[in-house]
N, CA, C and O atoms as a DFTB+ gen file, in Angstrom:
712 C
 N C O
     1  1      73.990      16.585    -138.119
     2  2      75.073      16.116    -137.161
     3  2      74.360      15.772    -135.927
     4  3      74.778      14.764    -135.357
     5  1      73.361      16.401    -135.383
     6  2      72.829      16.024    -134.108
     7  2      72.064      14.650    -134.263
     8  3      72.009      13.878    -133.306
     9  1      71.514      14.369    -135.391
    10  2      70.766      13.128    -135.697
    11  2      71.849      12.028    -135.704
    12  3      71.617      10.972    -135.114
    13  1      72.960      12.214    -136.309
    14  2      73.950      11.400    -136.486
    15  2      74.544      10.978    -135.052
    16  3      74.781       9.795    -134.806
    17  1      74.749      11.903    -134.209
    18  2      75.327      11.759    -132.869
    19  2      74.253      10.901    -132.086
    20  3      74.625       9.982    -131.356
    21  1      72.945      11.206    -132.245
    22  2      71.870      10.518    -131.535
    23  2      71.843       8.957    -131.944
    24  3      71.704       8.029    -131.148
    25  1      71.993       8.857    -133.257
    26  2      72.018       7.389    -133.820
    27  2      73.139       6.727    -133.199
    28  3      72.927       5.642    -132.658
    29  1      74.427       7.273    -133.197
    30  2      75.473       6.687    -132.676
    31  2      75.399       6.249    -131.096
    32  3      75.778       5.161    -130.661
    33  1      74.890       7.211    -130.406
    34  2      74.540       6.966    -129.049
    35  2      73.511       5.739    -128.757
    36  3      73.698       4.858    -127.918
    37  1      72.449       5.853    -129.571
    38  2      71.570       4.762    -129.626
    39  2      72.212       3.445    -129.924
    40  3      71.961       2.473    -129.211
    41  1      73.033       3.363    -130.949
    42  2      73.716       2.222    -131.250
    43  2      74.716       1.698    -130.215
    44  3      74.849       0.497    -129.977
    45  1      75.425       2.689    -129.603
    46  2      76.274       2.211    -128.430
    47  2      75.455       1.764    -127.292
    48  3      75.895       0.818    -126.639
    49  1      74.366       2.279    -126.961
    50  2      73.521       1.895    -125.864
    51  2      73.015       0.515    -126.207
    52  3      73.027      -0.334    -125.315
    53  1      72.570       0.203    -127.416
    54  2      72.112      -1.135    -127.719
    55  2      73.170      -2.069    -127.585
    56  3      72.979      -3.144    -127.016
    57  1      74.389      -1.718    -128.111
    58  2      75.526      -2.683    -127.991
    59  2      75.953      -2.954    -126.578
    60  3      76.254      -4.096    -126.231
    61  1      75.987      -1.997    -125.804
    62  2      76.320      -2.239    -124.372
    63  2      75.257      -3.012    -123.646
    64  3      75.573      -3.845    -122.797
    65  1      74.064      -2.773    -123.942
    66  2      72.934      -3.699    -123.405
    67  2      73.017      -5.036    -123.792
    68  3      72.784      -5.923    -122.970
    69  1      73.362      -5.320    -125.101
    70  2      73.552      -6.680    -125.633
    71  2      74.762      -7.341    -125.013
    72  3      74.769      -8.533    -124.702
    73  1      75.727      -6.566    -124.855
    74  2      76.978      -7.255    -124.232
    75  2      76.679      -7.570    -122.687
    76  3      77.123      -8.573    -122.128
    77  1      75.922      -6.658    -122.093
    78  2      75.547      -6.896    -120.684
    79  2      74.617      -8.083    -120.523
    80  3      74.738      -8.862    -119.577
    81  1      73.724      -8.204    -121.423
    82  2      72.796      -9.388    -121.415
    83  2      73.537     -10.704    -121.628
    84  3      73.294     -11.710    -120.960
    85  1      74.477     -10.644    -122.619
    86  2      75.277     -11.848    -123.042
    87  2      76.017     -12.213    -121.674
    88  3      75.924     -13.358    -121.233
    89  1      76.720     -11.277    -121.037
    90  2      77.538     -11.628    -119.882
    91  2      76.629     -12.095    -118.724
    92  3      77.015     -12.995    -117.979
    93  1      75.467     -11.517    -118.565
    94  2      74.610     -12.028    -117.490
    95  2      74.194     -13.483    -117.812
    96  3      74.275     -14.318    -116.911
    97  1      73.772     -13.826    -118.995
    98  2      73.275     -15.095    -119.292
    99  2      74.474     -16.186    -119.212
   100  3      74.279     -17.351    -118.867
   101  1      75.664     -15.691    -119.555
   102  2      76.876     -16.633    -119.549
   103  2      77.221     -16.823    -118.054
   104  3      77.656     -17.918    -117.700
   105  1      77.062     -15.871    -117.192
   106  2      77.349     -16.127    -115.694
   107  2      76.377     -17.048    -115.192
   108  3      76.760     -18.007    -114.523
   109  1      75.079     -16.856    -115.455
   110  2      74.049     -17.673    -114.958
   111  2      74.279     -19.137    -115.446
   112  3      74.180     -20.086    -114.668
   113  1      74.575     -19.278    -116.705
   114  2      74.747     -20.567    -117.232
   115  2      76.011     -21.322    -116.634
   116  3      75.968     -22.519    -116.346
   117  1      77.062     -20.583    -116.481
   118  2      78.287     -21.125    -115.800
   119  2      78.024     -21.453    -114.371
   120  3      78.513     -22.475    -113.891
   121  1      77.295     -20.666    -113.672
   122  2      76.947     -20.980    -112.265
   123  2      76.111     -22.409    -112.239
   124  3      76.363     -23.316    -111.446
   125  1      75.191     -22.446    -113.130
   126  2      74.278     -23.606    -113.248
   127  2      75.150     -24.815    -113.628
   128  3      74.895     -25.891    -113.086
   129  1      76.054     -24.737    -114.425
   130  2      76.910     -25.832    -114.746
   131  2      77.759     -26.232    -113.541
   132  3      77.904     -27.417    -113.240
   133  1      78.303     -25.264    -112.872
   134  2      79.105     -25.423    -111.635
   135  2      78.240     -26.244    -110.679
   136  3      78.662     -27.330    -110.280
   137  1      76.999     -25.756    -110.278
   138  2      76.259     -26.466    -109.303
   139  2      75.844     -27.814    -109.861
   140  3      75.775     -28.727    -109.038
   141  1      75.565     -28.081    -111.095
   142  2      75.302     -29.320    -111.662
   143  2      76.439     -30.367    -111.445
   144  3      76.210     -31.564    -111.267
   145  1      77.687     -29.810    -111.476
   146  2      78.783     -30.596    -111.244
   147  2      78.954     -31.102    -109.799
   148  3      79.510     -32.162    -109.508
   149  1      78.379     -30.169    -108.865
   150  2      78.371     -30.530    -107.462
   151  2      77.322     -31.559    -107.292
   152  3      77.586     -32.504    -106.549
   153  1      76.150     -31.509    -107.885
   154  2      75.180     -32.528    -107.734
   155  2      75.685     -33.826    -108.298
   156  3      75.517     -34.861    -107.653
   157  1      76.250     -33.836    -109.380
   158  2      76.897     -35.007    -109.997
   159  2      77.905     -35.687    -109.048
   160  3      77.894     -36.902    -108.847
   161  1      78.803     -34.807    -108.461
   162  2      79.794     -35.386    -107.516
   163  2      79.331     -36.011    -106.357
   164  3      79.846     -37.057    -105.962
   165  1      78.311     -35.411    -105.714
   166  2      77.522     -36.039    -104.629
   167  2      76.789     -37.278    -104.988
   168  3      76.753     -38.279    -104.272
   169  1      76.176     -37.145    -106.200
   170  2      75.488     -38.456    -106.625
   171  2      76.375     -39.643    -106.925
   172  3      76.023     -40.804    -106.717
   173  1      77.547     -39.286    -107.428
   174  2      78.580     -40.342    -107.594
   175  2      79.052     -40.778    -106.286
   176  3      79.337     -41.968    -106.152
   177  1      79.181     -39.930    -105.248
   178  2      79.482     -40.462    -103.947
   179  2      78.479     -41.585    -103.481
   180  3      78.897     -42.601    -102.925
   181  1      77.122     -41.365    -103.731
   182  2      76.184     -42.332    -103.366
   183  2      76.324     -43.569    -104.146
   184  3      76.114     -44.657    -103.611
   185  1      76.682     -43.463    -105.436
   186  2      76.830     -44.586    -106.253
   187  2      78.083     -45.466    -105.735
   188  3      78.046     -46.693    -105.637
   189  1      79.148     -44.694    -105.432
   190  2      80.317     -45.491    -104.794
   191  2      79.995     -46.212    -103.446
   192  3      80.481     -47.303    -103.147
   193  1      79.119     -45.496    -102.648
   194  2      78.757     -46.130    -101.459
   195  2      78.013     -47.326    -101.637
   196  3      78.241     -48.276    -100.888
   197  1      77.059     -47.415    -102.628
   198  2      76.275     -48.544    -102.889
   199  2      77.322     -49.713    -103.326
   200  3      77.311     -50.842    -102.836
   201  1      78.206     -49.273    -104.303
   202  2      79.117     -50.292    -104.693
   203  2      80.010     -50.840    -103.624
   204  3      80.308     -52.034    -103.576
   205  1      80.433     -49.943    -102.764
   206  2      81.227     -50.332    -101.733
   207  2      80.668     -51.435    -100.747
   208  3      81.390     -52.315    -100.279
   209  1      79.504     -51.328    -100.510
   210  2      78.865     -52.173     -99.496
   211  2      78.093     -53.411    -100.269
   212  3      77.815     -54.452     -99.674
   213  1      77.821     -53.216    -101.468
   214  2      77.056     -54.323    -102.173
   215  2      77.932     -55.292    -102.964
   216  3      77.546     -56.432    -103.223
   217  1      79.185     -54.790    -103.364
   218  2      80.061     -55.546    -104.318
   219  2      81.231     -56.132    -103.531
   220  3      81.503     -57.327    -103.648
   221  1      81.918     -55.337    -102.746
   222  2      83.111     -55.849    -102.081
   223  2      82.969     -55.781    -100.584
   224  3      82.708     -54.744     -99.975
   225  1      83.167     -57.001    -100.016
   226  2      83.033     -57.131     -98.489
   227  2      84.153     -56.217     -97.890
   228  3      85.268     -56.095     -98.398
   229  1      83.747     -55.616     -96.798
   230  2      84.638     -54.673     -96.003
   231  2      85.061     -55.271     -94.655
   232  3      84.502     -54.870     -93.634
   233  1      85.970     -56.160     -94.600
   234  2      86.429     -56.787     -93.388
   235  2      85.374     -57.470     -92.684
   236  3      84.755     -58.406     -93.191
   237  1      85.150     -57.014     -91.500
   238  2      84.082     -57.643     -90.640
   239  2      82.679     -56.987     -90.834
   240  3      81.709     -57.353     -90.170
   241  1      82.623     -56.099     -91.682
   242  2      81.266     -55.431     -91.960
   243  2      80.351     -56.402     -92.541
   244  3      80.747     -57.363     -93.200
   245  1      79.117     -56.151     -92.297
   246  2      78.032     -57.084     -92.650
   247  2      77.879     -56.860     -94.227
   248  3      77.719     -55.706     -94.623
   249  1      77.916     -57.789     -95.033
   250  2      77.804     -57.824     -96.504
   251  2      76.319     -58.181     -96.706
   252  3      75.798     -59.207     -96.269
   253  1      75.678     -57.198     -97.435
   254  2      74.300     -57.278     -97.553
   255  2      73.882     -58.243     -98.768
   256  3      74.570     -58.261     -99.789
   257  1      72.839     -58.974     -98.645
   258  2      72.387     -59.881     -99.675
   259  2      72.300     -59.189    -101.000
   260  3      71.790     -58.069    -100.992
   261  1      72.696     -59.653    -102.070
   262  2      72.586     -59.115    -103.537
   263  2      71.062     -59.170    -103.881
   264  3      70.566     -58.219    -104.485
   265  1      70.300     -60.243    -103.522
   266  2      68.948     -60.251    -104.069
   267  2      68.131     -59.283    -103.335
   268  3      67.210     -58.770    -103.970
   269  1      68.303     -58.929    -102.076
   270  2      67.616     -57.871    -101.464
   271  2      67.874     -56.538    -101.838
   272  3      67.010     -55.680    -101.658
   273  1      69.126     -56.228    -102.412
   274  2      69.607     -55.024    -102.825
   275  2      69.717     -54.855    -104.283
   276  3      70.272     -53.870    -104.768
   277  1      69.171     -55.848    -105.031
   278  2      69.334     -55.856    -106.484
   279  2      68.867     -54.595    -107.211
   280  3      69.520     -54.103    -108.132
   281  1      67.760     -54.109    -106.786
   282  2      67.190     -52.871    -107.337
   283  2      68.050     -51.615    -107.045
   284  3      68.097     -50.682    -107.847
   285  1      68.679     -51.620    -105.961
   286  2      69.485     -50.552    -105.557
   287  2      70.737     -50.618    -106.345
   288  3      71.229     -49.575    -106.775
   289  1      71.285     -51.755    -106.563
   290  2      72.559     -51.958    -107.372
   291  2      72.264     -51.592    -108.808
   292  3      73.101     -50.953    -109.446
   293  1      71.021     -51.995    -109.397
   294  2      70.745     -51.673    -110.736
   295  2      70.622     -50.019    -110.936
   296  3      71.133     -49.371    -111.849
   297  1      69.877     -49.553    -109.930
   298  2      69.745     -48.008    -110.087
   299  2      71.007     -47.306    -110.026
   300  3      71.203     -46.341    -110.764
   301  1      71.981     -47.759    -109.111
   302  2      73.210     -47.164    -108.963
   303  2      73.940     -47.391    -110.274
   304  3      74.539     -46.447    -110.788
   305  1      73.927     -48.559    -110.829
   306  2      74.656     -48.774    -112.083
   307  2      74.204     -47.882    -113.198
   308  3      74.995     -47.371    -113.991
   309  1      72.831     -47.700    -113.235
   310  2      72.253     -46.743    -114.294
   311  2      72.699     -45.345    -114.053
   312  3      73.044     -44.694    -115.039
   313  1      72.741     -44.787    -112.855
   314  2      73.152     -43.504    -112.471
   315  2      74.566     -43.316    -112.878
   316  3      74.923     -42.308    -113.488
   317  1      75.454     -44.367    -112.518
   318  2      76.861     -44.352    -112.750
   319  2      77.065     -44.167    -114.364
   320  3      77.923     -43.423    -114.839
   321  1      76.269     -44.851    -115.040
   322  2      76.465     -44.846    -116.542
   323  2      76.114     -43.399    -117.101
   324  3      76.765     -42.860    -117.996
   325  1      75.038     -42.845    -116.487
   326  2      74.726     -41.532    -116.957
   327  2      75.696     -40.535    -116.561
   328  3      75.959     -39.614    -117.335
   329  1      76.258     -40.631    -115.422
   330  2      77.251     -39.680    -115.021
   331  2      78.540     -39.773    -115.767
   332  3      79.266     -38.785    -115.888
   333  1      78.851     -40.981    -116.288
   334  2      80.044     -41.143    -116.973
   335  2      79.879     -40.707    -118.449
   336  3      80.898     -40.468    -119.098
   337  1      78.723     -40.595    -118.987
   338  2      78.487     -40.189    -120.361
   339  2      78.836     -38.668    -120.560
   340  3      78.481     -37.818    -119.743
   341  1      79.466     -38.412    -121.559
   342  2      79.612     -37.001    -121.845
   343  2      78.236     -36.452    -122.413
   344  3      77.536     -37.134    -123.161
   345  1      77.931     -35.284    -122.040
   346  2      76.703     -34.570    -122.466
   347  2      77.114     -33.376    -123.121
   348  3      77.727     -32.515    -122.491
   349  1      76.798     -33.222    -124.492
   350  2      77.227     -32.032    -125.304
   351  2      76.412     -30.749    -124.697
   352  3      76.956     -29.646    -124.635
   353  1      75.251     -30.939    -124.313
   354  2      74.402     -29.767    -123.802
   355  2      73.797     -30.210    -122.363
   356  3      72.615     -30.541    -122.265
   357  1      74.600     -30.199    -121.354
   358  2      74.208     -30.673    -120.042
   359  2      73.035     -29.967    -119.425
   360  3      72.378     -30.586    -118.588
   361  1      72.712     -28.784    -119.733
   362  2      71.463     -28.055    -119.108
   363  2      70.294     -28.238    -119.996
   364  3      69.264     -27.629    -119.708
   365  1      70.324     -29.009    -121.052
   366  2      69.100     -29.196    -121.806
   367  2      68.126     -30.100    -120.956
   368  3      68.525     -30.938    -120.148
   369  1      66.836     -29.840    -121.227
   370  2      65.789     -30.569    -120.403
   371  2      65.900     -31.985    -120.378
   372  3      65.653     -32.605    -119.344
   373  1      66.295     -32.620    -121.557
   374  2      66.321     -34.136    -121.631
   375  2      67.437     -34.620    -120.782
   376  3      67.244     -35.591    -120.051
   377  1      68.695     -33.969    -120.820
   378  2      69.720     -34.410    -120.101
   379  2      69.588     -34.232    -118.628
   380  3      70.068     -35.067    -117.861
   381  1      68.938     -33.146    -118.190
   382  2      68.730     -32.951    -116.734
   383  2      67.676     -33.897    -116.272
   384  3      67.778     -34.457    -115.181
   385  1      66.645     -34.094    -117.088
   386  2      65.507     -34.969    -116.686
   387  2      66.017     -36.524    -116.563
   388  3      65.548     -37.270    -115.704
   389  1      66.926     -36.907    -117.411
   390  2      67.512     -38.178    -117.265
   391  2      68.262     -38.366    -115.976
   392  3      68.170     -39.381    -115.286
   393  1      69.001     -37.339    -115.700
   394  2      69.802     -37.342    -114.468
   395  2      68.914     -37.413    -113.200
   396  3      69.153     -38.218    -112.300
   397  1      67.829     -36.497    -113.161
   398  2      66.923     -36.357    -112.163
   399  2      66.119     -37.710    -112.016
   400  3      65.886     -38.147    -110.889
   401  1      65.700     -38.362    -113.133
   402  2      64.986     -39.647    -112.983
   403  2      65.910     -40.772    -112.526
   404  3      65.439     -41.628    -111.777
   405  1      67.188     -40.846    -112.914
   406  2      68.169     -41.860    -112.409
   407  2      68.322     -41.612    -110.869
   408  3      68.278     -42.574    -110.102
   409  1      68.497     -40.374    -110.421
   410  2      68.655     -40.117    -108.952
   411  2      67.490     -40.554    -108.148
   412  3      67.610     -41.223    -107.122
   413  1      66.326     -40.146    -108.657
   414  2      65.042     -40.493    -108.040
   415  2      64.874     -42.054    -107.913
   416  3      64.487     -42.611    -106.886
   417  1      65.211     -42.681    -109.071
   418  2      65.166     -44.171    -108.995
   419  2      66.024     -44.727    -107.936
   420  3      65.597     -45.586    -107.164
   421  1      67.293     -44.234    -107.875
   422  2      68.163     -44.784    -106.880
   423  2      67.920     -44.459    -105.514
   424  3      68.160     -45.283    -104.631
   425  1      67.385     -43.131    -105.223
   426  2      66.932     -42.905    -103.867
   427  2      65.725     -43.734    -103.455
   428  3      65.669     -44.264    -102.346
   429  1      64.759     -43.838    -104.364
   430  2      63.582     -44.745    -104.045
   431  2      63.902     -46.128    -103.707
   432  3      63.397     -46.696    -102.739
   433  1      64.751     -46.680    -104.512
   434  2      65.181     -48.076    -104.410
   435  2      65.938     -48.254    -103.027
   436  3      65.805     -49.255    -102.323
   437  1      66.712     -47.220    -102.729
   438  2      67.506     -47.129    -101.460
   439  2      66.460     -47.221    -100.236
   440  3      66.495     -48.074     -99.350
   441  1      65.634     -46.300    -100.345
   442  2      64.605     -46.122     -99.183
   443  2      63.854     -47.449     -99.022
   444  3      63.676     -47.933     -97.904
   445  1      63.406     -48.046    -100.171
   446  2      62.502     -49.280    -100.118
   447  2      63.353     -50.470     -99.508
   448  3      62.869     -51.328     -98.769
   449  1      64.633     -50.422     -99.891
   450  2      65.522     -51.683     -99.509
   451  2      65.855     -51.411     -98.018
   452  3      65.834     -52.343     -97.214
   453  1      66.175     -50.091     -97.625
   454  2      66.550     -49.860     -96.177
   455  2      65.374     -49.913     -95.247
   456  3      65.554     -50.177     -94.058
   457  1      64.176     -49.675     -95.731
   458  2      63.041     -49.628     -94.820
   459  2      62.341     -50.994     -94.956
   460  3      61.220     -51.109     -94.460
   461  1      62.839     -51.908     -95.507
   462  2      62.283     -53.270     -95.704
   463  2      62.102     -54.068     -94.393
   464  3      62.476     -53.579     -93.327
   465  1      61.579     -55.188     -94.454
   466  2      61.385     -55.902     -93.274
   467  2      62.699     -56.026     -92.516
   468  3      63.789     -56.189     -93.064
   469  1      62.481     -55.928     -91.113
   470  2      63.697     -55.934     -90.336
   471  2      63.970     -57.380     -90.048
   472  3      63.052     -58.185     -89.896
   473  1      65.309     -57.722     -89.971
   474  2      65.794     -59.080     -89.744
   475  2      65.910     -59.219     -88.236
   476  3      66.342     -58.285     -87.560
   477  1      65.516     -60.413     -87.681
   478  2      65.726     -60.605     -86.255
   479  2      67.196     -60.683     -85.893
   480  3      67.533     -60.506     -84.722
   481  1      68.019     -60.918     -86.766
   482  2      69.460     -61.064     -86.432
   483  2      70.167     -59.816     -86.245
   484  3      71.306     -59.806     -85.776
   485  1      69.494     -58.651     -86.622
   486  2      70.177     -57.311     -86.643
   487  2      69.659     -56.436     -87.549
   488  3      68.706     -56.714     -88.276
   489  1      70.306     -55.266     -87.547
   490  2      69.832     -54.226     -88.678
   491  2      70.189     -54.713     -90.078
   492  3      71.128     -55.465     -90.340
   493  1      69.256     -54.152     -91.010
   494  2      69.430     -54.534     -92.387
   495  2      70.725     -54.028     -93.064
   496  3      71.237     -54.634     -94.005
   497  1      71.204     -52.946     -92.568
   498  2      72.461     -52.414     -93.080
   499  2      73.358     -51.835     -91.914
   500  3      72.846     -51.523     -90.838
   501  1      74.610     -51.710     -92.139
   502  2      75.433     -51.123     -91.092
   503  2      75.047     -49.764     -90.871
   504  3      74.594     -49.085     -91.792
   505  1      75.209     -49.280     -89.601
   506  2      74.934     -47.894     -89.315
   507  2      75.757     -46.894     -89.975
   508  3      75.276     -45.815     -90.320
   509  1      77.074     -47.227     -90.183
   510  2      78.062     -46.339     -90.936
   511  2      77.587     -46.039     -92.356
   512  3      77.761     -44.947     -92.898
   513  1      76.909     -47.196     -92.983
   514  2      76.444     -47.030     -94.350
   515  2      75.157     -46.131     -94.256
   516  3      74.998     -45.264     -95.115
   517  1      74.279     -46.287     -93.304
   518  2      73.116     -45.474     -93.197
   519  2      73.525     -44.015     -93.153
   520  3      73.001     -43.183     -93.893
   521  1      74.499     -43.709     -92.245
   522  2      74.933     -42.307     -91.963
   523  2      75.568     -41.737     -93.161
   524  3      75.371     -40.566     -93.484
   525  1      76.276     -42.484     -93.787
   526  2      77.060     -42.108     -95.065
   527  2      76.074     -41.737     -96.102
   528  3      76.216     -40.706     -96.761
   529  1      75.112     -42.519     -96.261
   530  2      74.029     -42.365     -97.297
   531  2      73.224     -41.157     -96.920
   532  3      72.946     -40.362     -97.818
   533  1      72.799     -40.916     -95.635
   534  2      72.122     -39.773     -95.293
   535  2      72.793     -38.493     -95.596
   536  3      72.192     -37.530     -96.072
   537  1      74.049     -38.503     -95.311
   538  2      74.908     -37.297     -95.488
   539  2      75.010     -36.881     -97.067
   540  3      74.795     -35.739     -97.474
   541  1      75.359     -37.948     -97.860
   542  2      75.422     -37.743     -99.306
   543  2      74.133     -37.411     -99.949
   544  3      74.038     -36.567    -100.841
   545  1      73.108     -38.118     -99.459
   546  2      71.764     -37.778    -100.100
   547  2      71.357     -36.422     -99.726
   548  3      70.785     -35.740    -100.577
   549  1      71.579     -35.947     -98.560
   550  2      71.220     -34.607     -98.233
   551  2      72.013     -33.623     -99.014
   552  3      71.495     -32.551     -99.330
   553  1      73.240     -33.914     -99.349
   554  2      74.074     -32.989    -100.202
   555  2      73.425     -32.901    -101.556
   556  3      73.207     -31.815    -102.092
   557  1      73.118     -34.063    -102.102
   558  2      72.538     -34.069    -103.438
   559  2      71.186     -33.340    -103.444
   560  3      70.952     -32.582    -104.385
   561  1      70.300     -33.504    -102.495
   562  2      69.112     -32.752    -102.505
   563  2      69.265     -31.252    -102.366
   564  3      68.521     -30.483    -102.976
   565  1      70.292     -30.812    -101.511
   566  2      70.517     -29.431    -101.170
   567  2      71.096     -28.801    -102.577
   568  3      70.641     -27.752    -103.034
   569  1      72.088     -29.507    -103.182
   570  2      72.636     -28.974    -104.383
   571  2      71.634     -28.919    -105.566
   572  3      71.651     -28.039    -106.426
   573  1      70.789     -29.916    -105.519
   574  2      69.587     -29.949    -106.611
   575  2      68.794     -28.659    -106.343
   576  3      68.463     -27.986    -107.319
   577  1      68.469     -28.265    -105.136
   578  2      67.573     -27.123    -104.852
   579  2      68.275     -25.819    -105.281
   580  3      67.638     -24.896    -105.789
   581  1      69.590     -25.768    -105.066
   582  2      70.312     -24.614    -105.542
   583  2      70.429     -24.541    -107.037
   584  3      70.439     -23.439    -107.586
   585  1      70.527     -25.757    -107.787
   586  2      70.636     -25.747    -109.140
   587  2      69.281     -25.337    -109.645
   588  3      69.297     -24.560    -110.600
   589  1      68.131     -25.709    -109.188
   590  2      66.810     -25.375    -109.613
   591  2      66.665     -23.886    -109.425
   592  3      66.090     -23.287    -110.333
   593  1      67.100     -23.189    -108.380
   594  2      67.012     -21.879    -108.302
   595  2      67.787     -21.036    -109.322
   596  3      67.303     -20.055    -109.887
   597  1      69.024     -21.495    -109.510
   598  2      69.768     -20.796    -110.588
   599  2      69.144     -21.022    -111.894
   600  3      69.008     -20.039    -112.622
   601  1      68.717     -22.245    -112.329
   602  2      68.079     -22.416    -113.556
   603  2      66.843     -21.585    -113.672
   604  3      66.637     -21.014    -114.743
   605  1      66.013     -21.458    -112.698
   606  2      64.781     -20.643    -112.661
   607  2      65.172     -19.119    -113.082
   608  3      64.496     -18.462    -113.874
   609  1      66.269     -18.679    -112.494
   610  2      66.644     -17.247    -112.864
   611  2      67.118     -17.204    -114.216
   612  3      66.839     -16.274    -114.972
   613  1      67.871     -18.244    -114.560
   614  2      68.450     -18.324    -116.062
   615  2      67.313     -18.304    -117.026
   616  3      67.336     -17.533    -117.986
   617  1      66.282     -19.150    -116.805
   618  2      65.199     -19.207    -117.743
   619  2      64.309     -17.928    -117.557
   620  3      63.664     -17.554    -118.536
   621  1      64.231     -17.313    -116.527
   622  2      63.427     -16.105    -116.393
   623  2      64.185     -14.961    -117.218
   624  3      63.584     -14.133    -117.903
   625  1      65.457     -15.008    -117.085
   626  2      66.268     -13.951    -117.752
   627  2      66.168     -14.059    -119.459
   628  3      66.209     -13.098    -120.228
   629  1      66.032     -15.419    -119.812
   630  2      65.866     -15.591    -121.247
   631  2      64.478     -15.212    -121.793
   632  3      64.297     -14.770    -122.928
   633  1      63.513     -15.426    -120.879
   634  2      62.088     -15.148    -121.234
   635  2      61.669     -13.649    -121.083
   636  3      60.547     -13.325    -121.474
   637  1      62.499     -12.725    -120.543
   638  2      62.180     -11.357    -120.510
   639  2      62.023     -10.814    -121.853
   640  3      62.703     -11.250    -122.782
   641  1      61.039      -9.752    -122.030
   642  2      60.670      -9.392    -123.276
   643  2      61.759      -9.031    -124.361
   644  3      61.882      -9.739    -125.360
   645  1      62.499      -7.985    -124.161
   646  2      63.362      -7.671    -125.242
   647  2      64.542      -8.703    -125.265
   648  3      65.103      -8.931    -126.337
   649  1      64.901      -9.281    -124.209
   650  2      66.051     -10.172    -124.201
   651  2      65.692     -11.451    -124.874
   652  3      66.627     -12.052    -125.401
   653  1      64.570     -11.943    -124.944
   654  2      64.213     -13.196    -125.561
   655  2      64.691     -13.315    -127.037
   656  3      65.121     -14.376    -127.491
   657  1      64.591     -12.144    -127.773
   658  2      64.956     -12.216    -129.160
   659  2      66.594     -12.291    -129.275
   660  3      67.192     -13.041    -130.046
   661  1      67.156     -11.438    -128.429
   662  2      68.702     -11.473    -128.562
   663  2      69.155     -12.777    -127.987
   664  3      70.061     -13.376    -128.566
   665  1      68.607     -13.288    -126.883
   666  2      69.034     -14.656    -126.370
   667  2      69.009     -15.787    -127.384
   668  3      69.944     -16.583    -127.473
   669  1      67.903     -15.844    -128.163
   670  2      67.667     -16.777    -129.066
   671  2      68.762     -16.744    -130.212
   672  3      69.289     -17.764    -130.655
   673  1      69.049     -15.432    -130.651
   674  2      70.152     -15.193    -131.642
   675  2      71.453     -15.534    -131.093
   676  3      72.305     -15.976    -131.864
   677  1      71.722     -15.383    -129.825
   678  2      73.004     -15.849    -129.250
   679  2      73.094     -17.190    -128.969
   680  3      74.181     -17.652    -128.621
   681  1      72.055     -17.937    -129.073
   682  2      72.174     -19.362    -128.839
   683  2      71.799     -19.955    -127.481
   684  3      72.030     -21.138    -127.231
   685  1      71.215     -19.122    -126.600
   686  2      70.693     -19.496    -125.349
   687  2      69.351     -20.075    -125.411
   688  3      68.431     -19.558    -126.044
   689  1      69.255     -21.212    -124.707
   690  2      67.902     -21.978    -124.754
   691  2      67.577     -22.288    -123.245
   692  3      68.415     -22.277    -122.343
   693  1      66.321     -22.548    -123.112
   694  2      65.804     -22.890    -121.723
   695  2      66.510     -24.125    -121.217
   696  3      66.856     -25.031    -121.976
   697  1      66.729     -24.137    -119.813
   698  2      67.421     -25.220    -119.177
   699  2      66.303     -26.050    -118.429
   700  3      65.263     -25.539    -118.012
   701  1      66.605     -27.286    -118.313
   702  2      65.771     -28.174    -117.469
   703  2      66.128     -28.139    -115.962
   704  3      67.232     -27.797    -115.539
   705  1      65.100     -28.519    -115.210
   706  2      65.339     -28.535    -113.750
   707  2      65.358     -29.916    -113.160
   708  3      64.686     -30.807    -113.680
   709  1      66.073     -30.124    -112.134
   710  2      66.191     -31.400    -111.495
   711  2      65.019     -31.735    -110.707
   712  3      64.970     -32.802    -110.096
């Protein structure tokens, strides 16, 4: 009887540990998905900003030459396409790497175009566009940093010794970082 009670206690302890592990990993994954959504929201703000100034004229605002900003427009279109696609496993390394690459490409193209040769007639882009880009870009970078921290904790939780066996059986896999 004592051995039976001990086995039942051990089984209950293992069951509660497994449920706790599952809940912890689910919370971390849900938080990572939430922050990834914030990154995507701010990245789409940057895409809309590029489209607003490069495609449609805004009253008296300076319309930028398409040739000078062709790389920015192409990078924004690529990022917009990635953001619009449904991703069955958004935390997988391939999906996150594609998003990170597209954002880096847009940010680099923007920086190169905005820091290009200065025109004697005035600034290359309107100041309101520069300010809006700086604010949205900073939000993307901040959210990306938060996402990477959460993903690091998630991946660390999956790699802990006894949890790695259970996590694999439960379908948890390593997540990619931005």
